[in-house]
Tab-separated table of C-alpha atoms and ligand atoms in Angstrom:
chain	number	residue	atom	x	y	z
V	81	MET	CA	-10.199	17.460	-30.323
V	82	ARG	CA	-7.773	18.435	-27.733
V	83	GLU	CA	-8.573	22.061	-28.185
V	84	ASP	CA	-12.209	21.245	-27.824
V	85	THR	CA	-11.551	19.387	-24.693
V	86	LYS	CA	-9.544	22.199	-23.302
V	87	ALA	CA	-12.161	24.680	-24.190
V	88	THR	CA	-14.799	22.570	-22.586
V	89	GLN	CA	-12.721	22.104	-19.560
V	90	SER	CA	-12.110	25.728	-19.188
V	91	LYS	CA	-15.743	26.540	-19.714
V	92	ASN	CA	-16.793	23.890	-17.298
V	93	ALA	CA	-14.429	25.134	-14.743
V	94	MET	CA	-15.654	28.643	-15.115
V	95	GLN	CA	-19.231	27.648	-14.889
V	96	SER	CA	-18.569	25.602	-11.890
V	97	LYS	CA	-16.731	28.263	-10.129
V	98	ASN	CA	-19.537	29.608	-8.120
V	99	ALA	CA	-20.953	26.280	-7.242
V	100	LEU	CA	-17.591	25.011	-6.197
V	101	GLN	CA	-16.802	28.018	-4.142
V	102	ALA	CA	-20.134	27.929	-2.508
V	103	ARG	CA	-19.384	24.412	-1.442
V	104	GLY	CA	-15.896	25.178	-0.362
V	105	VAL	CA	-14.441	23.081	-3.069
V	106	SER	CA	-11.799	25.610	-3.771
V	107	ARG	CA	-10.223	24.614	-0.561
V	108	THR	CA	-9.570	21.256	-2.082
V	109	GLY	CA	-7.772	22.989	-4.808
V	110	THR	CA	-4.396	24.086	-4.449
V	111	ALA	CA	-4.741	27.367	-4.728
V	112	PRO	CA	-5.479	30.717	-3.720
V	113	GLN	CA	-8.568	31.887	-5.508
V	114	THR	CA	-6.676	34.454	-7.436
V	115	ARG	CA	-4.432	32.134	-9.237
V	116	GLY	CA	-5.160	30.245	-12.436
V	117	ALA	CA	-8.695	30.093	-11.382
V	118	SER	CA	-10.262	27.733	-13.784
V	119	GLN	CA	-7.348	25.461	-13.968
V	120	THR	CA	-6.994	25.287	-10.267
V	121	ARG	CA	-10.566	24.518	-9.700
V	122	ALA	CA	-10.556	22.032	-12.432
V	123	THR	CA	-7.630	20.424	-10.828
V	124	SER	CA	-9.232	20.137	-7.493
V	125	GLN	CA	-12.212	18.546	-9.069
V	126	ALA	CA	-10.068	16.257	-11.025
V	127	ARG	CA	-8.297	15.306	-7.950
V	128	ALA	CA	-11.571	14.480	-6.476
V	129	VAL	CA	-12.013	12.149	-9.263
V	130	GLN	CA	-9.373	9.874	-9.778
V	131	GLN	CA	-9.481	6.352	-9.188
V	132	SER	CA	-11.540	3.883	-10.583
V	133	ALA	CA	-9.828	1.185	-11.961
V	134	ASP	CA	-9.697	-1.458	-9.470
V	135	ALA	CA	-12.853	-0.601	-7.894
V	136	GLU	CA	-14.677	-0.214	-11.037
V	137	GLU	CA	-13.900	-3.474	-12.308
V	138	LYS	CA	-14.771	-5.241	-9.269
V	139	ILE	CA	-17.946	-3.424	-8.705
V	140	ARG	CA	-18.824	-3.633	-12.308
V	141	SER	CA	-18.489	-7.330	-12.181
V	142	GLN	CA	-21.050	-7.361	-9.474
V	143	LYS	CA	-23.495	-4.748	-10.430
V	144	ALA	CA	-23.073	-3.916	-13.969
V	145	PRO	CA	-23.557	-5.670	-17.195
V	146	ALA	CA	-20.912	-5.596	-19.785
V	147	SER	CA	-18.552	-2.768	-19.666
V	148	PRO	CA	-16.241	-1.928	-22.451
V	149	VAL	CA	-13.314	-1.010	-20.348
V	150	GLY	CA	-11.039	-3.470	-18.700
V	151	ARG	CA	-9.187	-2.759	-15.606
V	152	GLN	CA	-5.547	-3.047	-15.090
V	153	GLY	CA	-6.148	-5.378	-12.311
V	154	GLU	CA	-4.311	-8.509	-11.893
V	155	SER	CA	-6.437	-11.081	-13.523
V	156	ARG	CA	-8.481	-8.864	-15.703
V	157	PRO	CA	-8.344	-8.407	-19.332
V	158	PRO	CA	-6.046	-5.457	-19.345
V	159	GLU	CA	-7.677	-3.044	-21.632
V	160	ASN	CA	-7.344	0.267	-20.070
V	161	THR	CA	-8.720	2.798	-22.421
V	162	TYR	CA	-7.289	5.699	-20.637
V	163	GLY	CA	-3.793	4.667	-20.974
V	164	ARG	CA	-2.520	4.994	-17.497
V	165	LYS	CA	-0.740	1.861	-16.506
V	166	LYS	CA	-0.859	0.904	-12.943
V	167	LYS	CA	2.602	0.954	-11.509
V	168	LYS	CA	3.965	-2.438	-10.876
V	169	THR	CA	5.249	-2.103	-7.400
V	170	ALA	CA	6.143	-4.403	-4.629
V	171	PRO	CA	3.229	-4.918	-2.265
V	172	SER	CA	5.334	-3.701	0.595
V	173	GLU	CA	5.943	-0.311	-0.887
V	174	ASP	CA	5.014	2.568	1.366
V	175	VAL	CA	2.757	4.850	-0.599
V	176	ILE	CA	2.273	7.273	2.266
V	177	VAL	CA	5.041	8.237	4.642
V	178	LEU	CA	4.892	10.921	7.315
V	179	ASP	CA	8.059	11.562	9.238
V	180	HIS	CA	7.733	13.614	12.407
V	181	VAL	CA	5.231	15.948	10.890
V	182	VAL	CA	4.227	19.087	12.731
V	183	LYS	CA	1.571	21.421	11.417
V	184	SER	CA	0.890	24.667	13.199
V	185	TYR	CA	-1.756	27.097	12.117
V	186	SER	CA	-1.255	30.728	12.938
V	187	THR	CA	-3.202	30.399	16.142
V	188	GLY	CA	-3.491	27.808	18.831
V	189	ALA	CA	-1.628	24.635	19.576
V	190	PRO	CA	-0.191	22.702	16.643
V	191	ALA	CA	-2.904	20.761	14.833
V	192	LEU	CA	-0.388	17.975	14.276
V	193	ASN	CA	2.419	17.589	16.717
V	194	GLY	CA	4.907	14.974	15.596
V	195	ILE	CA	3.095	12.478	13.401
V	196	SER	CA	5.028	9.581	11.928
V	197	LEU	CA	3.253	6.929	9.984
V	198	LYS	CA	3.565	4.682	6.975
V	199	VAL	CA	0.883	3.204	4.790
V	200	LYS	CA	1.732	0.410	2.407
V	201	ARG	CA	0.344	0.049	-1.036
V	202	GLY	CA	-2.959	-1.751	-0.895
V	203	GLU	CA	-3.684	-1.083	2.761
V	204	PHE	CA	-7.036	-0.017	4.132
V	205	VAL	CA	-6.655	2.362	7.057
V	206	PHE	CA	-9.194	4.030	9.289
V	207	ILE	CA	-8.236	7.256	11.010
V	208	VAL	CA	-10.338	8.021	14.038
V	209	GLY	CA	-10.222	10.557	16.825
V	210	ASP	CA	-12.131	13.351	18.447
V	211	SER	CA	-13.137	16.405	16.554
V	212	GLY	CA	-10.163	18.734	16.398
V	213	SER	CA	-7.596	15.977	16.765
V	214	GLY	CA	-6.038	16.821	13.393
V	215	LYS	CA	-7.537	14.277	11.006
V	216	SER	CA	-8.565	16.699	8.301
V	217	THR	CA	-5.281	18.547	8.620
V	218	LEU	CA	-3.547	15.258	7.914
V	219	ILE	CA	-5.655	14.715	4.800
V	220	LYS	CA	-4.882	18.233	3.573
V	221	LEU	CA	-1.188	17.658	4.019
V	222	LEU	CA	-1.392	14.471	1.970
V	223	LEU	CA	-3.113	16.400	-0.800
V	224	ARG	CA	-0.575	19.177	-0.564
V	225	GLU	CA	-3.277	21.650	0.238
V	226	LEU	CA	-1.144	22.536	3.206
V	227	LEU	CA	2.569	22.315	3.830
V	228	PRO	CA	3.858	20.959	7.109
V	229	THR	CA	5.585	23.293	9.529
V	230	GLU	CA	8.148	20.573	10.149
V	231	GLY	CA	8.784	17.049	9.005
V	232	GLY	CA	8.657	15.055	5.813
V	233	ILE	CA	5.784	13.744	3.743
V	234	THR	CA	5.979	11.385	0.798
V	235	VAL	CA	2.926	10.308	-1.174
V	236	ASN	CA	3.044	7.990	-4.159
V	237	GLY	CA	6.793	8.373	-4.173
V	238	THR	CA	6.603	12.157	-4.339
V	239	ASN	CA	8.259	14.316	-1.733
V	240	VAL	CA	5.301	16.531	-1.035
V	241	VAL	CA	7.259	19.129	0.878
V	242	ARG	CA	9.581	19.802	-1.997
V	243	LEU	CA	6.974	19.545	-4.688
V	244	ARG	CA	6.990	22.511	-7.034
V	245	ARG	CA	3.781	24.376	-7.231
V	246	ARG	CA	3.336	23.771	-10.921
V	247	LYS	CA	3.634	20.063	-10.350
V	248	ILE	CA	0.863	19.935	-7.789
V	249	PRO	CA	-1.948	19.240	-10.248
V	250	LYS	CA	-0.187	16.221	-11.660
V	251	PHE	CA	0.653	14.996	-8.189
V	252	ARG	CA	-2.983	15.212	-7.180
V	253	ARG	CA	-4.047	13.040	-10.053
V	254	GLY	CA	-2.681	10.173	-8.056
V	255	ILE	CA	-5.147	10.757	-5.246
V	256	GLY	CA	-8.906	10.397	-5.308
V	257	VAL	CA	-10.774	12.245	-2.591
V	258	VAL	CA	-14.247	12.186	-1.143
V	259	PHE	CA	-15.660	14.369	1.582
V	260	GLN	CA	-18.529	14.357	3.984
V	261	ASP	CA	-20.427	16.960	1.991
V	262	PHE	CA	-20.025	15.257	-1.411
V	263	ARG	CA	-19.005	18.450	-3.196
V	264	LEU	CA	-20.827	17.721	-6.393
V	265	LEU	CA	-21.570	20.327	-8.991
V	266	LYS	CA	-25.153	21.191	-8.205
V	267	ASP	CA	-26.049	22.390	-11.635
V	268	ARG	CA	-24.660	19.327	-13.393
V	269	ASN	CA	-26.185	15.953	-13.715
V	270	VAL	CA	-24.617	12.777	-12.437
V	271	TYR	CA	-22.935	11.957	-15.714
V	272	ASP	CA	-21.378	15.387	-16.035
V	273	ASN	CA	-20.164	15.380	-12.481
V	274	VAL	CA	-18.148	12.279	-13.178
V	275	ALA	CA	-17.149	13.315	-16.684
V	276	PHE	CA	-15.833	16.563	-15.287
V	277	ALA	CA	-12.959	14.755	-13.693
V	278	GLN	CA	-12.022	13.205	-16.988
V	279	LEU	CA	-12.220	16.511	-18.793
V	280	ILE	CA	-9.798	17.974	-16.355
V	281	ILE	CA	-7.161	15.459	-17.245
V	282	GLN	CA	-8.033	15.936	-20.890
V	283	ALA	CA	-9.163	12.409	-21.417
V	284	LYS	CA	-10.243	11.595	-24.919
V	285	ALA	CA	-13.927	11.970	-25.636
V	286	ARG	CA	-14.322	8.351	-26.551
V	287	ASP	CA	-12.663	7.269	-23.328
V	288	ILE	CA	-14.927	9.509	-21.331
V	289	ARG	CA	-17.916	7.933	-23.011
V	290	LYS	CA	-16.716	4.554	-21.855
V	291	ASN	CA	-15.310	5.356	-18.461
V	292	VAL	CA	-18.128	7.424	-17.054
V	293	PRO	CA	-20.870	4.838	-17.592
V	294	MET	CA	-18.552	2.173	-16.334
V	295	MET	CA	-17.935	4.062	-13.139
V	296	LEU	CA	-21.586	4.775	-12.647
V	297	SER	CA	-22.336	1.106	-13.037
V	298	LEU	CA	-19.668	0.408	-10.554
V	299	VAL	CA	-21.302	2.470	-7.894
V	300	GLY	CA	-24.759	1.293	-8.827
V	301	LEU	CA	-25.990	4.491	-10.415
V	302	ALA	CA	-26.108	3.667	-14.086
V	303	GLY	CA	-29.823	4.331	-14.182
V	304	LYS	CA	-29.545	7.808	-12.722
V	305	TYR	CA	-27.009	9.394	-14.954
V	306	LYS	CA	-29.302	12.250	-15.878
V	307	ALA	CA	-30.303	13.153	-12.349
V	308	LYS	CA	-29.106	16.319	-10.689
V	309	PRO	CA	-27.559	15.976	-7.250
V	310	LYS	CA	-30.568	17.383	-5.453
V	311	GLN	CA	-32.686	14.612	-6.912
V	312	LEU	CA	-30.503	12.026	-5.244
V	313	SER	CA	-30.330	10.717	-1.713
V	314	GLY	CA	-27.229	11.403	0.334
V	315	GLY	CA	-26.014	7.889	-0.250
V	316	GLU	CA	-26.440	8.273	-3.972
V	317	GLN	CA	-24.661	11.591	-3.966
V	318	GLN	CA	-21.744	10.057	-2.176
V	319	ARG	CA	-21.672	7.300	-4.781
V	320	VAL	CA	-21.392	9.923	-7.483
V	321	ALA	CA	-18.565	11.542	-5.568
V	322	LEU	CA	-16.902	8.167	-5.332
V	323	ALA	CA	-17.298	7.531	-9.046
V	324	ARG	CA	-15.760	10.919	-9.677
V	325	ALA	CA	-12.921	10.178	-7.295
V	326	LEU	CA	-12.188	6.925	-9.064
V	327	VAL	CA	-12.766	7.568	-12.718
V	328	ASN	CA	-9.205	8.697	-13.387
V	329	ASN	CA	-7.846	5.640	-11.699
V	330	PRO	CA	-5.698	6.996	-8.876
V	331	PRO	CA	-3.715	4.552	-6.735
V	332	ILE	CA	-4.789	6.222	-3.482
V	333	LEU	CA	-8.244	7.130	-2.228
V	334	LEU	CA	-8.650	9.499	0.712
V	335	ALA	CA	-12.037	9.858	2.351
V	336	ASP	CA	-12.643	12.481	5.039
V	337	GLU	CA	-15.730	11.399	6.954
V	338	PRO	CA	-17.438	10.026	3.840
V	339	THR	CA	-20.389	8.719	5.818
V	340	GLY	CA	-20.748	11.720	8.085
V	341	ASN	CA	-23.998	12.778	6.439
V	342	LEU	CA	-25.401	9.324	5.802
V	343	ASP	CA	-27.767	7.044	7.642
V	344	PRO	CA	-26.453	3.689	8.867
V	345	LYS	CA	-27.584	1.726	5.831
V	346	ASN	CA	-26.004	4.092	3.340
V	347	SER	CA	-22.937	4.377	5.531
V	348	TRP	CA	-22.460	0.656	5.346
V	349	GLU	CA	-22.951	0.620	1.608
V	350	ILE	CA	-20.357	3.309	1.081
V	351	MET	CA	-17.881	1.602	3.393
V	352	LYS	CA	-18.415	-1.688	1.612
V	353	LEU	CA	-17.769	0.046	-1.665
V	354	LEU	CA	-14.550	1.457	-0.238
V	355	GLU	CA	-13.585	-2.001	0.878
V	356	GLU	CA	-14.225	-3.420	-2.571
V	357	ILE	CA	-12.180	-0.670	-4.117
V	358	ASN	CA	-9.392	-1.513	-1.721
V	359	GLU	CA	-9.617	-5.196	-2.499
V	360	LYS	CA	-8.941	-4.351	-6.092
V	361	GLY	CA	-5.659	-2.771	-5.104
V	362	THR	CA	-6.345	0.867	-4.301
V	363	THR	CA	-4.842	2.130	-1.075
V	364	VAL	CA	-7.694	3.552	0.990
V	365	LEU	CA	-7.510	5.949	3.943
V	366	VAL	CA	-10.792	6.711	5.653
V	367	VAL	CA	-11.345	9.292	8.359
V	368	THR	CA	-14.484	8.398	10.242
V	369	HIS	CA	-16.432	8.667	13.456
V	370	ASN	CA	-18.435	5.574	12.705
V	371	ARG	CA	-17.640	3.392	15.643
V	372	GLU	CA	-19.838	0.500	14.644
V	373	ILE	CA	-18.360	0.176	11.190
V	374	VAL	CA	-14.782	0.561	12.382
V	375	ASN	CA	-15.291	-2.140	14.950
V	376	ALA	CA	-16.940	-4.472	12.481
V	377	MET	CA	-14.517	-4.130	9.597
V	378	LYS	CA	-11.376	-5.155	11.420
V	379	LYS	CA	-9.013	-2.939	9.514
V	380	ARG	CA	-5.968	-1.051	10.615
V	381	VAL	CA	-7.110	1.762	12.905
V	382	ILE	CA	-5.012	4.826	13.682
V	383	THR	CA	-6.344	6.864	16.569
V	384	MET	CA	-5.401	10.512	16.874
V	385	LYS	CA	-5.716	12.757	19.847
V	386	LYS	CA	-4.704	16.391	20.024
V	387	GLY	CA	-2.410	16.125	17.053
V	388	VAL	CA	-0.612	12.940	17.912
V	389	ILE	CA	-1.174	9.283	17.163
V	390	VAL	CA	-2.141	7.528	20.355
V	391	SER	CA	-2.780	4.134	18.856
V	392	ASP	CA	-2.133	2.281	15.599
V	393	GLU	CA	-3.534	-1.228	15.477
V	394	GLU	CA	-3.931	-3.845	12.820
V	395	GLN	CA	-7.491	-5.085	12.951
V	396	GLY	CA	-8.158	-2.364	15.443
V	397	ALA	CA	-11.236	-0.976	17.083
V	398	TYR	CA	-12.629	2.424	17.866
V	399	ILE	CA	-11.094	3.534	21.113
V	400	ASP	CA	-13.145	5.407	23.633
V	401	GLU	CA	-11.509	8.661	24.436
V	402	ASP	CA	-13.054	9.241	27.793
E	118	ADP	P1	-10.348	17.073	12.814
E	118	ADP	O1	-10.496	16.894	11.357
E	118	ADP	O2	-9.751	15.902	13.516
E	118	ADP	O3	-11.629	17.485	13.457
E	118	ADP	P2	-8.759	19.385	12.114
E	118	ADP	O4	-7.588	18.887	11.406
E	118	ADP	O5	-9.851	19.964	11.303
E	118	ADP	O6	-9.309	18.259	13.078
E	118	ADP	O7	-8.297	20.480	13.150
E	118	ADP	C1	-7.239	20.252	14.052
E	118	ADP	C2	-6.989	21.520	14.851
E	118	ADP	O8	-6.526	22.537	14.000
E	118	ADP	C3	-8.233	22.054	15.533
E	118	ADP	O9	-7.857	22.613	16.773
E	118	ADP	C4	-8.680	23.141	14.609
E	118	ADP	O10	-9.379	24.130	15.296
E	118	ADP	C5	-7.383	23.652	14.064
E	118	ADP	N1	-7.518	24.194	12.703
E	118	ADP	C6	-7.957	23.510	11.643
E	118	ADP	N2	-7.936	24.286	10.542
E	118	ADP	C7	-7.471	25.488	10.940
E	118	ADP	C8	-7.203	26.724	10.280
E	118	ADP	N3	-7.411	26.862	8.965
E	118	ADP	N4	-6.717	27.742	11.014
E	118	ADP	C9	-6.478	27.610	12.342
E	118	ADP	N5	-6.703	26.483	13.012
E	118	ADP	C10	-7.191	25.425	12.336
E	119	MG	MG1	-12.158	16.888	10.141
């Protein structure tokens, strides 16, 4: 079974290689293309997958009929089929900590120039700021795709700066990620795109058969499991990406301009989904330019400008930079 899964994973990863590279997915992976290719890519996809639990359950309760899997959520029947227990942690725990972080690329001014910030478990945080202000660099640092030039970073209790390379894949399982361009596997259908994330963590076949439909129900796509990405609208594709990001149940979800390619209606639907996921306990960090949504949702808003945080407000609003 396990061998089968591994073989499938490896095959999947290989097959996906071109598609992933074409979409720049490898950049979400750790790793230089030369190294442990299939595993690395698989890992980056898996990372993209993680989270579901809280969200699922909640969304499922709204949109989906019966689902076999229970969530580890507070009041739910705790029947997590994929075994990963949600850490019982104090609500005040900081799950993301940046301490005077500087990130310089080889050219130009530092992309981040002294960022300190803390995010508590269960928070919902918007990160806004002009193009080039360092938002994506921040996300990459949190994923350990990049190392800071200076400063400390802790995510999910892990000191990211000291993290050994071989431990990166496991670390990334604690973080679900979605991007503006969805980064789905073009040649795979919806079901397989989500299942891919489970294969990467070597989930059991029977768990995959439960978790994937559950996640698709969660995001309202149960009826489209056979569709290929190009047959879906942008909003639907982002829902698949979200299902993939959540299916492994990570405690943190990072979204880098998740509505950047979506129309207002779909943007709202995705943001509402993110909010629901957050309400179920997942810590959510959303980079966005969507002024209207930021202003309406009344969440914490961190505003960046030229690599520094210029504002950090509870129930904040989009600040005009002019
Ligand atoms: P944002 O996501 O807010 O638009 P980024 O984090 O992508 O900003 O970029 C911040 C700054 O770092 C920009 O000036 C950008 O040009 C620069 N930058 C980003 N990635 C690289 C890179 N790989 N090499 C050199 N400079 C980069
Ligand atoms: Mg960016």
